[in-house]
Amino acid sequence: MNLQKIVEHLGQIVPLEKCDAGEFAHCKVKMMHSTLSCYSLEDWGTVSVLEAKGMGGLMQRSLLVINSLHKDIPVFTVQYMALWGRHLLEINVLDIMKDKTNTAHFAGLQGLFEAPGLKKQEMPEEWYTSMQMPGSGRKKGSAAAMEQCIESMVTAFVKAAKKVRLTSAVESRLQRQRRMMEQLYDHGGFSYDAYRVCMKQAKTEEMFNRWVFCVEAPENEKSIEPPSERETENG
């Protein structure tokens, strides 16, 4: 599984600009080599890919996150895990939206997740279960079927997000995202635990805040500007 290829495909549809992930771009996580790539998504969002591989590729843990401070959209996460030929895919469309009418834009994701070659896996109750929207769930199957499903859902999610207008309530959006991150750090998930046991907790939280979920702009880095009043009025 190569999530970077999926990002490259996405870049053919919408403008992406790669950002420097600094010290987190390449690091060691136990017996695995970790890479982190981050991109600005047009003028409203971010795409991040965190991948760890070991044992000659037989072990893999990957996380893709699409997020926005400037649109009232769900947080979209893809988790892929592979071990000795077994593959597990978990996709989450997480509702942190204030305007619930925006959920209609993302209704079609459920049908895309019912892809051929994938079989539903029951998920335990998690701290984010109540936030899951249609298109969320866990599947097992072949890596090829999973890659095709991920590509379809990533593309559909971004196209749906483009239909949501920019919001001027950036601070309110940021506070909701930070509450979600506090839940993550309290209860774990989204590969956070795997990194926390290898890196200091403060360092792991810095990576997830700034580079994975992008809820903080890195110091001395160009951040996405909030929309002007004219942009907001025009949708």
PDB file of C-alpha atoms in Angstrom:
ATOM      1  CA  MET A   1       0.000   0.000   0.000  1.00  0.00           C
ATOM      2  CA  ASN A   2       1.371   3.385  -1.014  1.00  0.00           C
ATOM      3  CA  LEU A   3      -0.750   6.264   0.258  1.00  0.00           C
ATOM      4  CA  GLN A   4       1.668   8.679  -1.383  1.00  0.00           C
ATOM      5  CA  LYS A   5       0.419   7.504  -4.782  1.00  0.00           C
ATOM      6  CA  ILE A   6      -3.116   8.364  -3.702  1.00  0.00           C
ATOM      7  CA  VAL A   7      -1.996  11.863  -2.730  1.00  0.00           C
ATOM      8  CA  GLU A   8      -0.297  12.231  -6.122  1.00  0.00           C
ATOM      9  CA  HIS A   9      -3.569  11.251  -7.778  1.00  0.00           C
ATOM     10  CA  LEU A  10      -5.406  13.808  -5.649  1.00  0.00           C
ATOM     11  CA  GLY A  11      -2.892  16.445  -6.741  1.00  0.00           C
ATOM     12  CA  GLN A  12      -4.067  15.968 -10.322  1.00  0.00           C
ATOM     13  CA  ILE A  13      -7.568  17.030  -9.240  1.00  0.00           C
ATOM     14  CA  VAL A  14      -6.899  19.864  -6.780  1.00  0.00           C
ATOM     15  CA  PRO A  15      -3.856  22.077  -6.122  1.00  0.00           C
ATOM     16  CA  LEU A  16      -1.541  20.623  -3.444  1.00  0.00           C
ATOM     17  CA  GLU A  17       1.606  22.292  -2.119  1.00  0.00           C
ATOM     18  CA  LYS A  18       4.057  20.232  -0.095  1.00  0.00           C
ATOM     19  CA  CYS A  19       5.126  21.553   3.312  1.00  0.00           C
ATOM     20  CA  ASP A  20       8.372  20.823   5.152  1.00  0.00           C
ATOM     21  CA  ALA A  21       7.662  18.480   8.089  1.00  0.00           C
ATOM     22  CA  GLY A  22      11.077  19.225   9.606  1.00  0.00           C
ATOM     23  CA  GLU A  23      12.477  16.671  12.033  1.00  0.00           C
ATOM     24  CA  PHE A  24       9.355  14.518  11.665  1.00  0.00           C
ATOM     25  CA  ALA A  25       9.795  13.965   7.926  1.00  0.00           C
ATOM     26  CA  HIS A  26      11.975  10.908   8.646  1.00  0.00           C
ATOM     27  CA  CYS A  27      12.424   9.111  11.960  1.00  0.00           C
ATOM     28  CA  LYS A  28      12.681   5.674  13.580  1.00  0.00           C
ATOM     29  CA  VAL A  29       9.717   4.092  15.373  1.00  0.00           C
ATOM     30  CA  LYS A  30      10.888   0.935  17.128  1.00  0.00           C
ATOM     31  CA  MET A  31      11.983  -1.412  14.290  1.00  0.00           C
ATOM     32  CA  MET A  32      10.208   0.652  11.643  1.00  0.00           C
ATOM     33  CA  HIS A  33      11.176   3.628   9.511  1.00  0.00           C
ATOM     34  CA  SER A  34       8.631   6.452   9.606  1.00  0.00           C
ATOM     35  CA  THR A  35       7.997   9.164   7.025  1.00  0.00           C
ATOM     36  CA  LEU A  36       5.657  12.139   7.271  1.00  0.00           C
ATOM     37  CA  SER A  37       4.479  14.211   4.304  1.00  0.00           C
ATOM     38  CA  CYS A  38       2.195  17.239   4.596  1.00  0.00           C
ATOM     39  CA  TYR A  39       0.450  19.342   1.975  1.00  0.00           C
ATOM     40  CA  SER A  40      -1.686  22.442   1.878  1.00  0.00           C
ATOM     41  CA  LEU A  41      -4.950  21.748   0.039  1.00  0.00           C
ATOM     42  CA  GLU A  42      -5.941  24.748  -2.041  1.00  0.00           C
ATOM     43  CA  ASP A  43      -6.628  27.658   0.315  1.00  0.00           C
ATOM     44  CA  TRP A  44      -8.737  25.772   2.864  1.00  0.00           C
ATOM     45  CA  GLY A  45      -7.252  22.511   4.092  1.00  0.00           C
ATOM     46  CA  THR A  46      -4.381  20.123   4.662  1.00  0.00           C
ATOM     47  CA  VAL A  47      -3.482  16.556   3.710  1.00  0.00           C
ATOM     48  CA  SER A  48      -1.024  14.553   5.813  1.00  0.00           C
ATOM     49  CA  VAL A  49       0.408  11.074   5.291  1.00  0.00           C
ATOM     50  CA  LEU A  50       2.220   9.296   8.127  1.00  0.00           C
ATOM     51  CA  GLU A  51       3.724   5.922   7.172  1.00  0.00           C
ATOM     52  CA  ALA A  52       5.851   3.432   9.102  1.00  0.00           C
ATOM     53  CA  LYS A  53       7.341   0.339   7.459  1.00  0.00           C
ATOM     54  CA  GLY A  54       9.537  -2.505   8.668  1.00  0.00           C
ATOM     55  CA  MET A  55      10.522  -6.120   8.060  1.00  0.00           C
ATOM     56  CA  GLY A  56      11.112  -5.464   4.395  1.00  0.00           C
ATOM     57  CA  GLY A  57       7.607  -4.082   3.953  1.00  0.00           C
ATOM     58  CA  LEU A  58       5.854  -7.000   5.671  1.00  0.00           C
ATOM     59  CA  MET A  59       4.853  -4.663   8.511  1.00  0.00           C
ATOM     60  CA  GLN A  60       3.172  -1.392   7.676  1.00  0.00           C
ATOM     61  CA  ARG A  61       1.119   1.184   9.535  1.00  0.00           C
ATOM     62  CA  SER A  62      -0.168   4.171   7.576  1.00  0.00           C
ATOM     63  CA  LEU A  63      -2.350   7.157   8.414  1.00  0.00           C
ATOM     64  CA  LEU A  64      -3.813   9.735   6.042  1.00  0.00           C
ATOM     65  CA  VAL A  65      -5.643  12.791   7.406  1.00  0.00           C
ATOM     66  CA  ILE A  66      -7.591  15.482   5.553  1.00  0.00           C
ATOM     67  CA  ASN A  67      -8.535  18.406   7.752  1.00  0.00           C
ATOM     68  CA  SER A  68      -9.505  22.070   7.604  1.00  0.00           C
ATOM     69  CA  LEU A  69      -9.549  25.083   9.860  1.00  0.00           C
ATOM     70  CA  HIS A  70     -11.364  27.160   7.250  1.00  0.00           C
ATOM     71  CA  LYS A  71     -14.310  24.966   6.277  1.00  0.00           C
ATOM     72  CA  ASP A  72     -16.942  23.420   8.532  1.00  0.00           C
ATOM     73  CA  ILE A  73     -16.363  19.857   7.306  1.00  0.00           C
ATOM     74  CA  PRO A  74     -15.701  16.474   8.949  1.00  0.00           C
ATOM     75  CA  VAL A  75     -12.216  15.309   9.852  1.00  0.00           C
ATOM     76  CA  PHE A  76     -11.317  12.498   7.444  1.00  0.00           C
ATOM     77  CA  THR A  77      -8.872   9.763   8.476  1.00  0.00           C
ATOM     78  CA  VAL A  78      -7.619   6.613   6.764  1.00  0.00           C
ATOM     79  CA  GLN A  79      -5.741   3.979   8.769  1.00  0.00           C
ATOM     80  CA  TYR A  80      -4.119   1.033   7.029  1.00  0.00           C
ATOM     81  CA  MET A  81      -2.305  -1.795   8.814  1.00  0.00           C
ATOM     82  CA  ALA A  82      -0.522  -4.775   7.257  1.00  0.00           C
ATOM     83  CA  LEU A  83       1.196  -7.671   9.014  1.00  0.00           C
ATOM     84  CA  TRP A  84       2.441 -10.838   7.333  1.00  0.00           C
ATOM     85  CA  GLY A  85       0.030 -10.589   4.413  1.00  0.00           C
ATOM     86  CA  ARG A  86      -3.010  -9.602   6.450  1.00  0.00           C
ATOM     87  CA  HIS A  87      -4.529  -6.210   5.731  1.00  0.00           C
ATOM     88  CA  LEU A  88      -6.881  -4.018   7.770  1.00  0.00           C
ATOM     89  CA  LEU A  89      -8.431  -0.728   6.700  1.00  0.00           C
ATOM     90  CA  GLU A  90     -10.247   1.741   8.917  1.00  0.00           C
ATOM     91  CA  ILE A  91     -11.790   4.916   7.548  1.00  0.00           C
ATOM     92  CA  ASN A  92     -13.406   7.565   9.726  1.00  0.00           C
ATOM     93  CA  VAL A  93     -15.485  10.557   8.723  1.00  0.00           C
ATOM     94  CA  LEU A  94     -15.675  12.398  12.034  1.00  0.00           C
ATOM     95  CA  ASP A  95     -18.360  14.989  12.720  1.00  0.00           C
ATOM     96  CA  ILE A  96     -17.008  18.049  14.492  1.00  0.00           C
ATOM     97  CA  MET A  97     -19.208  20.353  12.450  1.00  0.00           C
ATOM     98  CA  LYS A  98     -21.272  23.181  13.869  1.00  0.00           C
ATOM     99  CA  ASP A  99     -23.521  23.419  10.793  1.00  0.00           C
ATOM    100  CA  LYS A 100     -25.107  19.960  10.481  1.00  0.00           C
ATOM    101  CA  THR A 101     -26.624  20.807   7.114  1.00  0.00           C
ATOM    102  CA  ASN A 102     -23.149  20.254   5.666  1.00  0.00           C
ATOM    103  CA  THR A 103     -23.431  16.520   6.388  1.00  0.00           C
ATOM    104  CA  ALA A 104     -25.524  16.093   3.219  1.00  0.00           C
ATOM    105  CA  HIS A 105     -22.463  16.756   1.065  1.00  0.00           C
ATOM    106  CA  PHE A 106     -20.737  13.631   2.425  1.00  0.00           C
ATOM    107  CA  ALA A 107     -23.627  11.145   2.321  1.00  0.00           C
ATOM    108  CA  GLY A 108     -22.260   9.414  -0.779  1.00  0.00           C
ATOM    109  CA  LEU A 109     -19.165   8.171   1.032  1.00  0.00           C
ATOM    110  CA  GLN A 110     -21.085   5.255   2.538  1.00  0.00           C
ATOM    111  CA  GLY A 111     -21.689   3.672  -0.854  1.00  0.00           C
ATOM    112  CA  LEU A 112     -18.020   4.004  -1.824  1.00  0.00           C
ATOM    113  CA  PHE A 113     -16.942   2.204   1.354  1.00  0.00           C
ATOM    114  CA  GLU A 114     -19.103  -0.775   0.367  1.00  0.00           C
ATOM    115  CA  ALA A 115     -16.504  -1.658  -2.237  1.00  0.00           C
ATOM    116  CA  PRO A 116     -16.150  -5.128  -3.777  1.00  0.00           C
ATOM    117  CA  GLY A 117     -13.330  -7.216  -2.344  1.00  0.00           C
ATOM    118  CA  LEU A 118     -13.697  -5.784   1.155  1.00  0.00           C
ATOM    119  CA  LYS A 119     -15.446  -7.432   4.098  1.00  0.00           C
ATOM    120  CA  LYS A 120     -16.814  -5.555   7.087  1.00  0.00           C
ATOM    121  CA  GLN A 121     -15.034  -5.961  10.415  1.00  0.00           C
ATOM    122  CA  GLU A 122     -16.770  -5.193  13.683  1.00  0.00           C
ATOM    123  CA  MET A 123     -15.232  -2.306  15.576  1.00  0.00           C
ATOM    124  CA  PRO A 124     -15.009  -1.972  19.355  1.00  0.00           C
ATOM    125  CA  GLU A 125     -16.579   1.044  21.020  1.00  0.00           C
ATOM    126  CA  GLU A 126     -14.120   3.927  20.784  1.00  0.00           C
ATOM    127  CA  TRP A 127     -14.092   7.480  22.090  1.00  0.00           C
ATOM    128  CA  TYR A 128     -14.838   8.682  18.543  1.00  0.00           C
ATOM    129  CA  THR A 129     -17.651   6.201  17.795  1.00  0.00           C
ATOM    130  CA  SER A 130     -20.371   8.790  18.438  1.00  0.00           C
ATOM    131  CA  MET A 131     -18.643  11.140  15.946  1.00  0.00           C
ATOM    132  CA  GLN A 132     -18.633   8.664  13.044  1.00  0.00           C
ATOM    133  CA  MET A 133     -20.603   9.606   9.939  1.00  0.00           C
ATOM    134  CA  PRO A 134     -21.629   7.395   6.976  1.00  0.00           C
ATOM    135  CA  GLY A 135     -18.486   6.129   5.272  1.00  0.00           C
ATOM    136  CA  SER A 136     -16.844   5.210   8.576  1.00  0.00           C
ATOM    137  CA  GLY A 137     -15.928   1.652   9.461  1.00  0.00           C
ATOM    138  CA  ARG A 138     -13.339  -1.104   9.382  1.00  0.00           C
ATOM    139  CA  LYS A 139     -12.736  -3.581   6.546  1.00  0.00           C
ATOM    140  CA  LYS A 140     -10.430  -6.461   5.708  1.00  0.00           C
ATOM    141  CA  GLY A 141      -9.488  -7.689   2.250  1.00  0.00           C
ATOM    142  CA  SER A 142      -6.738  -7.401  -0.348  1.00  0.00           C
ATOM    143  CA  ALA A 143      -4.344  -4.467  -0.462  1.00  0.00           C
ATOM    144  CA  ALA A 144      -5.371  -3.772  -4.073  1.00  0.00           C
ATOM    145  CA  ALA A 145      -9.071  -3.519  -3.171  1.00  0.00           C
ATOM    146  CA  MET A 146      -8.235  -1.267  -0.230  1.00  0.00           C
ATOM    147  CA  GLU A 147      -6.071   1.046  -2.324  1.00  0.00           C
ATOM    148  CA  GLN A 148      -8.843   1.464  -4.888  1.00  0.00           C
ATOM    149  CA  CYS A 149     -11.386   2.141  -2.124  1.00  0.00           C
ATOM    150  CA  ILE A 150      -9.145   4.712  -0.435  1.00  0.00           C
ATOM    151  CA  GLU A 151      -8.479   6.544  -3.693  1.00  0.00           C
ATOM    152  CA  SER A 152     -12.197   6.736  -4.470  1.00  0.00           C
ATOM    153  CA  MET A 153     -13.119   7.951  -0.987  1.00  0.00           C
ATOM    154  CA  VAL A 154     -10.317  10.509  -0.734  1.00  0.00           C
ATOM    155  CA  THR A 155     -11.293  11.966  -4.093  1.00  0.00           C
ATOM    156  CA  ALA A 156     -15.004  12.019  -3.222  1.00  0.00           C
ATOM    157  CA  PHE A 157     -14.370  13.569   0.187  1.00  0.00           C
ATOM    158  CA  VAL A 158     -12.311  16.428  -1.245  1.00  0.00           C
ATOM    159  CA  LYS A 159     -14.874  17.086  -4.002  1.00  0.00           C
ATOM    160  CA  ALA A 160     -17.618  17.187  -1.355  1.00  0.00           C
ATOM    161  CA  ALA A 161     -15.563  19.480   0.877  1.00  0.00           C
ATOM    162  CA  LYS A 162     -15.060  21.907  -2.020  1.00  0.00           C
ATOM    163  CA  LYS A 163     -18.825  22.462  -2.036  1.00  0.00           C
ATOM    164  CA  VAL A 164     -18.772  23.737   1.559  1.00  0.00           C
ATOM    165  CA  ARG A 165     -18.151  27.461   1.753  1.00  0.00           C
ATOM    166  CA  LEU A 166     -15.324  28.999   3.750  1.00  0.00           C
ATOM    167  CA  THR A 167     -16.130  29.975   7.300  1.00  0.00           C
ATOM    168  CA  SER A 168     -15.093  33.093   9.181  1.00  0.00           C
ATOM    169  CA  ALA A 169     -15.511  31.240  12.508  1.00  0.00           C
ATOM    170  CA  VAL A 170     -11.966  29.846  12.410  1.00  0.00           C
ATOM    171  CA  GLU A 171     -11.389  30.151  16.171  1.00  0.00           C
ATOM    172  CA  SER A 172     -14.562  28.198  16.943  1.00  0.00           C
ATOM    173  CA  ARG A 173     -13.518  25.489  14.491  1.00  0.00           C
ATOM    174  CA  LEU A 174     -10.053  25.376  16.039  1.00  0.00           C
ATOM    175  CA  GLN A 175     -11.469  24.925  19.547  1.00  0.00           C
ATOM    176  CA  ARG A 176     -13.601  21.963  18.427  1.00  0.00           C
ATOM    177  CA  GLN A 177     -10.580  20.372  16.811  1.00  0.00           C
ATOM    178  CA  ARG A 178      -8.456  20.851  19.906  1.00  0.00           C
ATOM    179  CA  ARG A 179     -11.120  19.168  22.045  1.00  0.00           C
ATOM    180  CA  MET A 180     -10.966  16.231  19.650  1.00  0.00           C
ATOM    181  CA  MET A 181      -7.176  16.103  19.998  1.00  0.00           C
ATOM    182  CA  GLU A 182      -7.466  16.091  23.791  1.00  0.00           C
ATOM    183  CA  GLN A 183      -9.677  13.007  23.487  1.00  0.00           C
ATOM    184  CA  LEU A 184      -7.072  11.387  21.260  1.00  0.00           C
ATOM    185  CA  TYR A 185      -4.295  12.030  23.761  1.00  0.00           C
ATOM    186  CA  ASP A 186      -6.409  10.805  26.670  1.00  0.00           C
ATOM    187  CA  HIS A 187      -7.695   7.620  25.012  1.00  0.00           C
ATOM    188  CA  GLY A 188      -5.372   6.878  22.081  1.00  0.00           C
ATOM    189  CA  GLY A 189      -5.972   5.946  18.458  1.00  0.00           C
ATOM    190  CA  PHE A 190      -5.006   7.038  14.909  1.00  0.00           C
ATOM    191  CA  SER A 191      -1.465   5.619  15.349  1.00  0.00           C
ATOM    192  CA  TYR A 192      -0.805   8.017  18.238  1.00  0.00           C
ATOM    193  CA  ASP A 193      -0.040   5.234  20.731  1.00  0.00           C
ATOM    194  CA  ALA A 194       2.550   3.606  18.465  1.00  0.00           C
ATOM    195  CA  TYR A 195       4.513   6.850  18.267  1.00  0.00           C
ATOM    196  CA  ARG A 196       4.049   7.923  21.881  1.00  0.00           C
ATOM    197  CA  VAL A 197       5.827   4.817  23.215  1.00  0.00           C
ATOM    198  CA  CYS A 198       8.855   5.612  21.029  1.00  0.00           C
ATOM    199  CA  MET A 199       8.954   9.402  21.267  1.00  0.00           C
ATOM    200  CA  LYS A 200       8.422  11.662  24.239  1.00  0.00           C
ATOM    201  CA  GLN A 201       4.740  12.432  24.725  1.00  0.00           C
ATOM    202  CA  ALA A 202       5.222  16.172  24.214  1.00  0.00           C
ATOM    203  CA  LYS A 203       7.099  15.521  20.970  1.00  0.00           C
ATOM    204  CA  THR A 204       4.415  13.147  19.712  1.00  0.00           C
ATOM    205  CA  GLU A 205       1.661  15.636  20.479  1.00  0.00           C
ATOM    206  CA  GLU A 206       3.615  18.354  18.680  1.00  0.00           C
ATOM    207  CA  MET A 207       3.829  16.148  15.585  1.00  0.00           C
ATOM    208  CA  PHE A 208       0.138  15.287  15.649  1.00  0.00           C
ATOM    209  CA  ASN A 209      -1.021  18.845  16.384  1.00  0.00           C
ATOM    210  CA  ARG A 210       1.169  20.628  13.852  1.00  0.00           C
ATOM    211  CA  TRP A 211       1.768  18.131  11.095  1.00  0.00           C
ATOM    212  CA  VAL A 212      -0.719  15.251  11.172  1.00  0.00           C
ATOM    213  CA  PHE A 213      -4.024  16.975  12.025  1.00  0.00           C
ATOM    214  CA  CYS A 214      -2.629  20.487  11.428  1.00  0.00           C
ATOM    215  CA  VAL A 215      -4.484  22.238  14.232  1.00  0.00           C
ATOM    216  CA  GLU A 216      -1.487  24.470  14.922  1.00  0.00           C
ATOM    217  CA  ALA A 217       0.588  26.398  12.419  1.00  0.00           C
ATOM    218  CA  PRO A 218       4.335  25.657  12.742  1.00  0.00           C
ATOM    219  CA  GLU A 219       6.414  28.593  13.938  1.00  0.00           C
ATOM    220  CA  ASN A 220       8.041  30.584  11.156  1.00  0.00           C
ATOM    221  CA  GLU A 221       5.998  28.711   8.557  1.00  0.00           C
ATOM    222  CA  LYS A 222       3.462  30.200   6.201  1.00  0.00           C
ATOM    223  CA  SER A 223      -0.047  29.381   7.406  1.00  0.00           C
ATOM    224  CA  ILE A 224      -3.297  29.387   5.470  1.00  0.00           C
ATOM    225  CA  GLU A 225      -4.961  32.759   5.747  1.00  0.00           C
ATOM    226  CA  PRO A 226      -8.549  32.936   7.011  1.00  0.00           C
ATOM    227  CA  PRO A 227     -11.147  33.887   4.402  1.00  0.00           C
ATOM    228  CA  SER A 228     -11.997  37.507   3.830  1.00  0.00           C
ATOM    229  CA  GLU A 229     -15.491  38.817   4.521  1.00  0.00           C
ATOM    230  CA  ARG A 230     -16.114  39.011   0.753  1.00  0.00           C
ATOM    231  CA  GLU A 231     -15.095  35.334   0.261  1.00  0.00           C
ATOM    232  CA  THR A 232     -17.364  34.254   3.109  1.00  0.00           C
ATOM    233  CA  GLU A 233     -20.319  36.206   1.800  1.00  0.00           C
ATOM    234  CA  ASN A 234     -19.854  34.785  -1.689  1.00  0.00           C
ATOM    235  CA  GLY A 235     -19.605  31.190  -0.354  1.00  0.00           C
TER     236      GLY A 235
END
